[in-house]
Coordinates of C-alpha atoms and ligand atoms in Angstrom, one line a residue:
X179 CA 0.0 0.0 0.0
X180 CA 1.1 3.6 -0.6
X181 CA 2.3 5.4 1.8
X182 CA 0.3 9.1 2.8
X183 CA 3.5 10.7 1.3
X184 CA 3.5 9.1 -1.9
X185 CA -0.7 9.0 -2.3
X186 CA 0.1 13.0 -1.2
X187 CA 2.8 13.4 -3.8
X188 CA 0.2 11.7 -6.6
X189 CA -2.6 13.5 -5.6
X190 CA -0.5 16.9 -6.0
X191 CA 0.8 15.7 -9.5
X192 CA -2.6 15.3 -10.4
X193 CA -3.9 18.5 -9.5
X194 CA -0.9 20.5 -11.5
X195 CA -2.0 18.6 -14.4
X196 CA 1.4 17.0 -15.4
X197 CA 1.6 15.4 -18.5
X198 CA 4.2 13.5 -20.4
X199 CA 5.7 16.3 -22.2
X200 CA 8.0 14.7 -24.6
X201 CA 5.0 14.3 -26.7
X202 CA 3.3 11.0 -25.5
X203 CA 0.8 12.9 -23.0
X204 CA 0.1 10.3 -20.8
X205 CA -0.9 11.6 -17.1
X206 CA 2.2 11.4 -15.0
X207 CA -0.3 10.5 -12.0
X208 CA -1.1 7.5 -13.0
X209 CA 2.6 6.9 -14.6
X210 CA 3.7 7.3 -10.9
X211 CA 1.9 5.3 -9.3
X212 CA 3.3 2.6 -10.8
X213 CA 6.3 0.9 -8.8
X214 CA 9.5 0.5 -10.5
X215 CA 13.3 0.1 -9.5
X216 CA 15.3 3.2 -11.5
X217 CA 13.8 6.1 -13.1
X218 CA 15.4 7.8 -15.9
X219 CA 14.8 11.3 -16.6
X220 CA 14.4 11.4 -20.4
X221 CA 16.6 14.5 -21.9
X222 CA 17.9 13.1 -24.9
X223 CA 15.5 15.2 -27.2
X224 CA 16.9 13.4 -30.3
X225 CA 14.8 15.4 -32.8
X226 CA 17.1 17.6 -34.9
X227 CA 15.9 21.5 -34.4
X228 CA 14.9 21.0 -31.0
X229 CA 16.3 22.5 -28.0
X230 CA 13.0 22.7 -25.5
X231 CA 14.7 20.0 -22.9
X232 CA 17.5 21.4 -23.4
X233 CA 16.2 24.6 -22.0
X234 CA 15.2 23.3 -19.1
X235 CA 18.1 21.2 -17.9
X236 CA 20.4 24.6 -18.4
X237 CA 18.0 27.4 -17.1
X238 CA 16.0 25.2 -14.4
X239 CA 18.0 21.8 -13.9
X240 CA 17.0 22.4 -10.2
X241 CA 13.6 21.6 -11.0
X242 CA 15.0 18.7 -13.0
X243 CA 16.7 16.9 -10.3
X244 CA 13.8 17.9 -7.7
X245 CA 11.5 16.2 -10.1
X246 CA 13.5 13.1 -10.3
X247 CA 14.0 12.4 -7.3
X248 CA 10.2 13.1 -5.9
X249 CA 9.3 10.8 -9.0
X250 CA 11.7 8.2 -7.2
X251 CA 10.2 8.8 -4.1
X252 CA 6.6 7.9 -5.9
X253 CA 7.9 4.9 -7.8
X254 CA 9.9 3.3 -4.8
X255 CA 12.9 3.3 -7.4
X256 CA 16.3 3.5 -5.7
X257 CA 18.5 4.0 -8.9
X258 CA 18.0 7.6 -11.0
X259 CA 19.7 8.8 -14.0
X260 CA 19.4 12.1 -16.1
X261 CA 20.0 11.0 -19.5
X262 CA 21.5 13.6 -21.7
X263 CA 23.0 13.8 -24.8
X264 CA 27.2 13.9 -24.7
X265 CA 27.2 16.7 -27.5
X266 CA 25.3 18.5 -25.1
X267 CA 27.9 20.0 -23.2
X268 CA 26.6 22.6 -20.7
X269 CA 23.3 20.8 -20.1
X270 CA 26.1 17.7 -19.5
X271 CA 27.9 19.6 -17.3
X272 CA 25.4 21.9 -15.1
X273 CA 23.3 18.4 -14.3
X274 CA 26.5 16.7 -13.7
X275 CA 27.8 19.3 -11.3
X276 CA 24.1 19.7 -9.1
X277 CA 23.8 15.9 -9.6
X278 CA 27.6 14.5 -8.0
X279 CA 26.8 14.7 -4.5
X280 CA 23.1 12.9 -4.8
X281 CA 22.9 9.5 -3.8
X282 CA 21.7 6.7 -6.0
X283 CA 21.5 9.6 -8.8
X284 CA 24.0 10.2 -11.8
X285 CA 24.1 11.8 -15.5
X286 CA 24.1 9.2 -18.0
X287 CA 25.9 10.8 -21.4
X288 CA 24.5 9.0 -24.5
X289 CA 25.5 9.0 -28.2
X290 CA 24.4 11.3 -30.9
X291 CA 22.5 9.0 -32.4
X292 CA 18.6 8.5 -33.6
X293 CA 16.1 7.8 -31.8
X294 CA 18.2 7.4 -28.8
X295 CA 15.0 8.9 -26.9
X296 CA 12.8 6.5 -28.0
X297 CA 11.7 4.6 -24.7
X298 CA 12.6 1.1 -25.8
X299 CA 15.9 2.2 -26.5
X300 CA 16.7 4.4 -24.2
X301 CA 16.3 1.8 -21.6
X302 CA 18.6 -0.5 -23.1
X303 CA 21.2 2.1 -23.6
X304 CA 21.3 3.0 -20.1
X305 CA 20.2 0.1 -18.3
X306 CA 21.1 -2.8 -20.8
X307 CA 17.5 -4.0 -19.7
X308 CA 15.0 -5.0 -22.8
X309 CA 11.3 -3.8 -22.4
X310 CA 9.0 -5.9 -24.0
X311 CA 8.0 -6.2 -27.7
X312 CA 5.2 -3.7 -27.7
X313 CA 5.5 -3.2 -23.9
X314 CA 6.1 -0.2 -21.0
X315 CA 9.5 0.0 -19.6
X316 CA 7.5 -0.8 -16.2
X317 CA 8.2 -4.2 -17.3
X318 CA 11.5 -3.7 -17.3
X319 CA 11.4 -2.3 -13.8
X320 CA 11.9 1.3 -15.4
X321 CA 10.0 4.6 -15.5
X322 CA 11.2 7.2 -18.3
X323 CA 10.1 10.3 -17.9
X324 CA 11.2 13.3 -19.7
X325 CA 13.1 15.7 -18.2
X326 CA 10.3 18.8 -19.0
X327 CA 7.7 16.4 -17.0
X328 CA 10.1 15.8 -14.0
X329 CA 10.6 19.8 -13.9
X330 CA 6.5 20.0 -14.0
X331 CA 6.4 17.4 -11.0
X332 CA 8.3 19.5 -8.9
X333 CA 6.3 22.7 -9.8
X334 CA 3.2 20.4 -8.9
X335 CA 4.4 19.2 -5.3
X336 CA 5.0 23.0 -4.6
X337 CA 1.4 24.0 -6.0
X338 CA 2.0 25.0 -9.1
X339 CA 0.2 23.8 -12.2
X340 CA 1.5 23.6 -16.0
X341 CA 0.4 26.6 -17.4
X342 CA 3.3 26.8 -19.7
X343 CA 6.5 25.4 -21.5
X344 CA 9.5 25.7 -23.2
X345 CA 8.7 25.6 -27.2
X346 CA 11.3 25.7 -29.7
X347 CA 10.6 27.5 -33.0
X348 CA 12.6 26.9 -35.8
X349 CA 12.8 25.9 -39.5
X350 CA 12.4 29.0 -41.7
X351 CA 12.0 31.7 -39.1
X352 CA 14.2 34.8 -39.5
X353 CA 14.6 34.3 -35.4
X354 CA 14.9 31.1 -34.1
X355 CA 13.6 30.7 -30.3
X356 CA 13.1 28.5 -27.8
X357 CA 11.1 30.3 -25.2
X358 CA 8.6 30.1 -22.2
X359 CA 4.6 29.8 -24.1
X360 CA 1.7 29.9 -22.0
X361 CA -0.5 26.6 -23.1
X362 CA -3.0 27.6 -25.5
X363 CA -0.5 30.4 -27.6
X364 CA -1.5 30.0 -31.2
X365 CA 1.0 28.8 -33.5
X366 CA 1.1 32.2 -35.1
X367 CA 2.1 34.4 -32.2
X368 CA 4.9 31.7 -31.7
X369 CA 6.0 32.1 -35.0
X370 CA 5.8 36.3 -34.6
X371 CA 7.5 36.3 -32.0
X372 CA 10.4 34.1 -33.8
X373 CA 10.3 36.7 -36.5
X374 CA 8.0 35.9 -39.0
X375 CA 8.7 32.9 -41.8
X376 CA 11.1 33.0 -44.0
X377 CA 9.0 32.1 -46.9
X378 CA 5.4 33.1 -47.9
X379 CA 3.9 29.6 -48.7
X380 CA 5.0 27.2 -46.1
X381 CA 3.5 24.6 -43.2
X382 CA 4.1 24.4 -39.5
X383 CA 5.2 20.4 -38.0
X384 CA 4.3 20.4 -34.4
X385 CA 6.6 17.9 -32.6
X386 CA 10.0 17.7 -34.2
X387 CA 10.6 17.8 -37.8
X388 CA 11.3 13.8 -38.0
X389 CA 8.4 12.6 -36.0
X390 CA 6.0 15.7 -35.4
X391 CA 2.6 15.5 -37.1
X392 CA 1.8 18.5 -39.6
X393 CA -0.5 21.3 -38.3
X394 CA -4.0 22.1 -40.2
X395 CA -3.0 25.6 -40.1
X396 CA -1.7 28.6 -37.7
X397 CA -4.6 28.7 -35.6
X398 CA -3.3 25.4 -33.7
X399 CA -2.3 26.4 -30.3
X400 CA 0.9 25.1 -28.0
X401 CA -0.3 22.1 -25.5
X402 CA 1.5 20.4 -22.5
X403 CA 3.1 18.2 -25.2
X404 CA 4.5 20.4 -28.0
X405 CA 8.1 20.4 -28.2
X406 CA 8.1 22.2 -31.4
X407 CA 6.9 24.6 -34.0
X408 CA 8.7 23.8 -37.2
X409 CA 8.6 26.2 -40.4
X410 CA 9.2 24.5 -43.5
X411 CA 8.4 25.7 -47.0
X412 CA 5.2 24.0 -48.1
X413 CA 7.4 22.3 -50.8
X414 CA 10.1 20.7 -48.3
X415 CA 10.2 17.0 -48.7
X416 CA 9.4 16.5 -45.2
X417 CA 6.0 18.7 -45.4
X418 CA 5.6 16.5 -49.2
X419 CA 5.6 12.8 -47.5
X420 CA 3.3 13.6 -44.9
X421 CA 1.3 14.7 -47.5
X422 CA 1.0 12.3 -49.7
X423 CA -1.7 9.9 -50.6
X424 CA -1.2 6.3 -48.6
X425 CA -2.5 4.7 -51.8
X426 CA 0.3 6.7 -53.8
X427 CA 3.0 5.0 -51.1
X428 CA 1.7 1.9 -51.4
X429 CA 1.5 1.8 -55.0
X430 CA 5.1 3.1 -55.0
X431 CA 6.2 0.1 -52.7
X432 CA 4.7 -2.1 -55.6
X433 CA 6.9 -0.4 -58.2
X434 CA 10.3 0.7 -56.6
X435 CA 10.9 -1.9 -54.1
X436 CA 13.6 -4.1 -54.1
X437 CA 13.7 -5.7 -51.3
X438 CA 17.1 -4.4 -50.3
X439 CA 16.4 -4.9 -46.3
X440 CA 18.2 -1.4 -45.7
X441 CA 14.8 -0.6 -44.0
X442 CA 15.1 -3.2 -41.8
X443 CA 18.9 -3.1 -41.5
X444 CA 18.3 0.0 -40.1
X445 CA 15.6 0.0 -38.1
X446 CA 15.9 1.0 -34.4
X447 CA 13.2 -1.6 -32.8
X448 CA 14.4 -4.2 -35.6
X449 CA 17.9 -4.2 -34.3
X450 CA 16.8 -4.8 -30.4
X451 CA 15.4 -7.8 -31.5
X452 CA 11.6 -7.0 -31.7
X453 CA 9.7 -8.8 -34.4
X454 CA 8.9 -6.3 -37.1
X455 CA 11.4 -6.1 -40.0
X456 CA 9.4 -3.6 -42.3
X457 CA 10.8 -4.6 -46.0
X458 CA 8.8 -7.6 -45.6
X459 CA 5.7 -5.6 -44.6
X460 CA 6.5 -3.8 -47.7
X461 CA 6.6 -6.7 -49.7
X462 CA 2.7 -8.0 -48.1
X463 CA 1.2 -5.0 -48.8
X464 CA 2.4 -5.0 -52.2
X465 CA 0.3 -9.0 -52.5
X466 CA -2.9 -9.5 -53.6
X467 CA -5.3 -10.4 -52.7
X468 CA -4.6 -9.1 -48.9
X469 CA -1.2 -9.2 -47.3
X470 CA -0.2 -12.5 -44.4
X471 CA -1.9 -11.0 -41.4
X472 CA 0.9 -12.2 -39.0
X473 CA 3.4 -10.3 -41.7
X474 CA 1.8 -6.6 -41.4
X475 CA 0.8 -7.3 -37.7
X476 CA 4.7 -6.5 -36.9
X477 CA 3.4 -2.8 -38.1
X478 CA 2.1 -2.8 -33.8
X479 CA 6.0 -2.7 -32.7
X480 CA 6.6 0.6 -35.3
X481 CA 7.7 3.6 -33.2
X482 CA 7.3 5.5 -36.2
X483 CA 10.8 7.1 -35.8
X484 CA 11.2 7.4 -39.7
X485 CA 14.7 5.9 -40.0
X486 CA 13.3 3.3 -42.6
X487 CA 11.7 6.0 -44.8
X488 CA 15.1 9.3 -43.7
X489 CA 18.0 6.8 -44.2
X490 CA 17.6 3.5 -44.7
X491 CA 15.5 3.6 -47.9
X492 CA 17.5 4.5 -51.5
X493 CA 14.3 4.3 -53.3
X494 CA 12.4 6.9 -51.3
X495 CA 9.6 4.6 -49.9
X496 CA 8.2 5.1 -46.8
X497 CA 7.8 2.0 -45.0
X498 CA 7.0 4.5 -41.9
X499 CA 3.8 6.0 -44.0
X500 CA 2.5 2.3 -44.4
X501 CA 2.8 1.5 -41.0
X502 CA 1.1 4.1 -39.8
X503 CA -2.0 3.1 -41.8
X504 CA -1.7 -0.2 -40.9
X505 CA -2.1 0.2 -37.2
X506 CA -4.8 2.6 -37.8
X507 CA -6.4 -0.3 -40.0
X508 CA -6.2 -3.0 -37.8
X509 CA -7.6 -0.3 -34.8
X510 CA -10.3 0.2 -36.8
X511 CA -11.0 -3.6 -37.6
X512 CA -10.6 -4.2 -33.0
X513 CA -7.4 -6.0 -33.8
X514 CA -4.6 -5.9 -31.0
X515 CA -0.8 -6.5 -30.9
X516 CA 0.4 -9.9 -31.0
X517 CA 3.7 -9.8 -30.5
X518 CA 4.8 -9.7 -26.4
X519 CA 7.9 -11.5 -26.1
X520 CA 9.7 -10.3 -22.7
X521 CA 12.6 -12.9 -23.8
X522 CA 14.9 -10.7 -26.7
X523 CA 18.3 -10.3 -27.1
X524 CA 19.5 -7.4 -30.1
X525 CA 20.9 -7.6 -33.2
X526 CA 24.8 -8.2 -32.9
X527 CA 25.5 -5.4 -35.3
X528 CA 23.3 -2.9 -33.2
X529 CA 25.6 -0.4 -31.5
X530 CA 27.5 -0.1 -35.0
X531 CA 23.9 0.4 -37.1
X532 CA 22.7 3.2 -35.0
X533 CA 22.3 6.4 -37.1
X534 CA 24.1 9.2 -36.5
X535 CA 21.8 12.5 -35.9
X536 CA 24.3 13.9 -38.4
X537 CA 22.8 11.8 -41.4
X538 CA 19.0 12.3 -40.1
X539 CA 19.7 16.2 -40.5
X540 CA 21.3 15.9 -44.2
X541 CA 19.1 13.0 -45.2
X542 CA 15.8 15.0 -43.9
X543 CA 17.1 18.2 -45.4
X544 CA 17.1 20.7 -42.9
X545 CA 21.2 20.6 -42.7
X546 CA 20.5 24.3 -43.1
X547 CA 18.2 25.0 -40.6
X548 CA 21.5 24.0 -38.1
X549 CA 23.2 27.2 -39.1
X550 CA 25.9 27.1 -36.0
X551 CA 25.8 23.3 -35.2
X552 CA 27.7 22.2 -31.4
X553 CA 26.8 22.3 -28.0
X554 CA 23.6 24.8 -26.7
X555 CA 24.4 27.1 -24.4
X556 CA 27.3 30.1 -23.7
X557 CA 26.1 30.3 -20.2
X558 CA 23.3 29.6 -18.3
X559 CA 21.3 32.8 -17.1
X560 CA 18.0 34.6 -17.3
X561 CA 19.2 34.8 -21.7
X562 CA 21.2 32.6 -23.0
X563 CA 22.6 32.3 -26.0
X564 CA 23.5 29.2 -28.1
X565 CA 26.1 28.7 -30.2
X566 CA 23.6 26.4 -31.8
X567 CA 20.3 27.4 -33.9
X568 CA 18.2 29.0 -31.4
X569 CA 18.6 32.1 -29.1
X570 CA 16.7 30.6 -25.4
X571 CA 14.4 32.7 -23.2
X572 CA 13.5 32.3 -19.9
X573 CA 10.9 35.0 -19.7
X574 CA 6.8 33.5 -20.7
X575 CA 5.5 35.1 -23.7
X576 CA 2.6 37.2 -23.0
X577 CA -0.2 36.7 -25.8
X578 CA -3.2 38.9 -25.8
X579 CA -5.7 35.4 -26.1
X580 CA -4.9 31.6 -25.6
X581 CA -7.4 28.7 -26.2
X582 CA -6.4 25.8 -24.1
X583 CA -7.6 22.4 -25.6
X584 CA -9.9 20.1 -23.3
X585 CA -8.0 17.3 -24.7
X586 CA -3.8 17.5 -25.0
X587 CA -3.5 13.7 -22.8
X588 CA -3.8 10.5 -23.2
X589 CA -7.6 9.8 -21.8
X590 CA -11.1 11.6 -21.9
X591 CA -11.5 15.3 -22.2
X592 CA -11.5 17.3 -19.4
X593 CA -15.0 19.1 -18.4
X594 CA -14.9 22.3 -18.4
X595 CA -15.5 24.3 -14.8
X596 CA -15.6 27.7 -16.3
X597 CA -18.5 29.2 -18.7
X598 CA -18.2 32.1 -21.1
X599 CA -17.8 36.0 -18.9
X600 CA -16.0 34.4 -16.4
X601 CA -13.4 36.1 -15.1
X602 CA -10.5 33.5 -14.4
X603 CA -6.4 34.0 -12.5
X604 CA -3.4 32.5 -14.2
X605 CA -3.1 29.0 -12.5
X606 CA -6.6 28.4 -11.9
X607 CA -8.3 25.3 -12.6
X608 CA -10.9 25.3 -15.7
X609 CA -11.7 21.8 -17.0
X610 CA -11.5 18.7 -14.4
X611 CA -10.8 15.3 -15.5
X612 CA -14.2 13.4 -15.5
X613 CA -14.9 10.9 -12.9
X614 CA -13.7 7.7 -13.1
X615 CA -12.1 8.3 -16.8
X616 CA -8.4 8.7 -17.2
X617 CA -7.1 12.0 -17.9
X618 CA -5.6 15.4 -17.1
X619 CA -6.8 18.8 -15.2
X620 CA -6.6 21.9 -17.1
X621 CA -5.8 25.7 -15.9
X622 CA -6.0 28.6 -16.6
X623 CA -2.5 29.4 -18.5
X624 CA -3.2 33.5 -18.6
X625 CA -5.2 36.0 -16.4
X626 CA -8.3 37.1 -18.2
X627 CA -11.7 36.7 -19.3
X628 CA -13.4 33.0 -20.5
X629 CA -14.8 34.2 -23.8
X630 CA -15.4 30.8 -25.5
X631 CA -16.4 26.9 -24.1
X632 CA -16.5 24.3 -26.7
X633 CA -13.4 21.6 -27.2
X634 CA -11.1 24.4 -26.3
X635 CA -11.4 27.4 -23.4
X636 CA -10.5 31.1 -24.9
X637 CA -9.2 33.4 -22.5
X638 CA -8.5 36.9 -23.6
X639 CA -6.4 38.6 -21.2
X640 CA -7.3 41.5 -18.7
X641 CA -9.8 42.3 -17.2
X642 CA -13.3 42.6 -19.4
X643 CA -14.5 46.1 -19.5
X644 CA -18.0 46.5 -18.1
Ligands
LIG188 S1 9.5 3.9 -38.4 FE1 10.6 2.4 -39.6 S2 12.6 2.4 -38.7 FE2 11.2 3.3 -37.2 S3 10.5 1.6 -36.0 FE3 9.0 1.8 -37.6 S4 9.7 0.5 -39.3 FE4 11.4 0.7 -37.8
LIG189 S1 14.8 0.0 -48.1 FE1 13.2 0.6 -49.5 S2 13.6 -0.6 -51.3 FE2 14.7 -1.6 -49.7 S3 13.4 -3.2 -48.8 FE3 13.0 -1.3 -47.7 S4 11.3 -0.2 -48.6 FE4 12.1 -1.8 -50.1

């Protein structure tokens, strides 16, 4: 039984409304309350153009290690790490230098190399553990947690909930930022505030520019879970896959390929020994009539990190694209994941397959969106300066309205508490999560008045005039 610290500790995370914040959105409530041996504070950020975790670990890395070790207090876990990239040299250093006197705590430097964030292999790279095919590393005796979320955790044990976070805005900006935005900024004071585009036809990526999904258009708003705002001419190869047609790509798998493996050579869950090899789900869907169900059922184990379709492709295919569309298939038809096996060992070629970030930049073609490449941060201080691609603030931009989504989490919608006049305070709750359902509280992420309730709250700021 929990203990009436640790139920105290949940309850409080619960009430900041802490979500995963590396872009999964998953409640960190109920992550916590899970009970786990070592918890690893996720600050690899492996995305190319993204600094947001960075941020954090150099301007707040207090927060950081406060939030690790109250998430190993939750957890029971006697064994914490901050993993952090070794190119990252401040963030290396400043967590290395508040961390060396913690016991049971250390950094843990990892490669530059893609998707070393990805949970599965994260774990194994710092733990040498294997989480199951298409499993939680809580069955590896491990909670990852990302370094923005542990920073939130800390906030939420001393009363303060996520109204905002750090959002990197790059791409074809003339300014690129990574800065404090309140939850519910549109996507086109962000990129204002970065200096305007660079281009006159072009598309925002929220999330990083590998794995981020495309937005509709500049009216979508910053949640708990965006890392990113990425500004890429609408032309850009990476705006032009996402793009395309699934029929096109699958027709195009027909044609072009060759079943050279370099997919699957490649592939990051492939090579720790999970059972998905995508140039044979290539080759199914390319059958008629229908492809060998146990065949395309290896699409379940796809992270979706894009290696397959960035590098290990020479055709162009996108073997990434057609998994995608076949999980959402077989979701559609009430099919589940087959594939479970706790007993794997990884490819023998692994470590030396791994692909450097280096190639995912040229091969993704935004080489020259990296305009100063090497480690963030000059100093750490209120501004701070990189010697990389983006200048970092500290200070919260102030927009004039925000409208906070009910649903940014894993879960149900949270029920709004608030109602159109309604005159609400920074930090205040306005959407609960509904009882009995999973899910995550909302609040108020500006002082202001509630001008709109439907699947998102406005808030204009100030006071209304009467
Ligand atoms: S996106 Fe491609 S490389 Fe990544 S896990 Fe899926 S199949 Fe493997
Ligand atoms: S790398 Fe491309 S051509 Fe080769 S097997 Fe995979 S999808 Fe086919």
């Amino acid at each position: 039984m929990a203990s009436a610290a640790v139920t105290d500790i949940v309850h409080a995370i619960g009430a900041a409304g802490v979500v995963g914040a590396g872009g999964a959105g998953f409640p960190t409530h109920v992550k916590l309350s899970a009970t786990v041996d070592t918890v690893i504070a996720n600050g690899a950020e492996c995305e190319p153009l993204l600094e947001a975790d960075h941020a954090v670990m150099v301007l707040e890395p207090a927060r950081v290690l406060a939030g690790l070790k109250i998430a190993m207090t939750a957890t029971g876990a006697t064994r914490g790490y901050v993993a952090v990239k070794e190119k990252r040299g401040t963030a290396l250093r400043v967590m290395t230098e508040l961390i060396q006197r913690e016991e049971g705590i250390s950094v843990f430097a990892l490669d530059d190399v893609y998707p070393i964030g990805d949970e599965h292999v994260l774990v194994h790279e710092v733990t040498g553990r294997h989480v199951p095919e298409g499993g939680l590393p809580l069955e590896a005796g491990v909670v990852v947690s990302n370094v923005a979320t542990l920073a939130s955790v800390a906030d939420a044990v001393e009363g303060r909930p996520v109204t905002s976070r750090y959002v990197t805005v790059a791409g074809a900006v003339a300014r690129p930022v990574t800065a404090r935005f309140p939850i519910g900024t549109s996507v086109a004071d962000a990129i204002a505030f970065a200096g305007g585009p660079l281009t006159e036809r072009y598309r925002v990526i929220l999330g990083g520019p590998i794995m981020g999904k495309l937005a509709p258009d500049t009216s979508a708003v910053v949640t708990k879970v965006t890392g990113g705002i990425i500004v890429l001419p609408a032309d850009h190869p990476l705006v032009r896959t996402r793009e395309s047609d699934i029929g096109v790509i699958i027709r195009q798998a027909r044609a072009a390929c060759c079943q050279c493996m370099s997919c699957t050579e490649t592939c990051p869950r492939h090579l720790l020994g999970h059972r998905i090899a995508p140039h044979l789900i290539m080759r199914a869907v390319s059958m008629s009539p229908g492809p060998p169900p146990d065949t395309v059922a290896g699409a379940w184990l796809c992270s979706e990190c894009a290696v397959c379709a960035t590098v290990g492709c020479p055709s162009g295919l996108s073997p990434v694209r057609v998994n995608q569309a076949l999980k959402q298939s077989m979701a559609r038809k009430g099919m589940k994941n087959p594939y479970h096996e706790k007993d794997i060992s990884s490819h023998p070629l692994r470590t030396a397959r791994r692909v450097p970030s280096s190639r995912m930049v040229t091969r993704a073609g935004i080489a020259s969106y990296m305009t100063r490449p090497g480690d963030g941060f000059a100093e750490a201080g209120e501004t701070a300066r990189h010697s990389s691609h983006t200048e970092c603030l500290s200070a919260v931009f102030q927009p004039d309205r925000v409208s906070i989504p009910l649903l940014q989490h894993v879960g149900a919608p949270a029920v709004p508490c608030v109602k159109a006049g309604d005159e609400v305070h920074e930090g205040e709750p306005i959407a609960e999560i509904p009882a009995g359902k999973l899910g995550a509280r909302i609040h108020a992420s500006i002082s202001g008045t509630v001008t709109d309730v439907g699947d998102a709250i406005t808030i204009v700021a100030g006071r209304r005039r009467r």
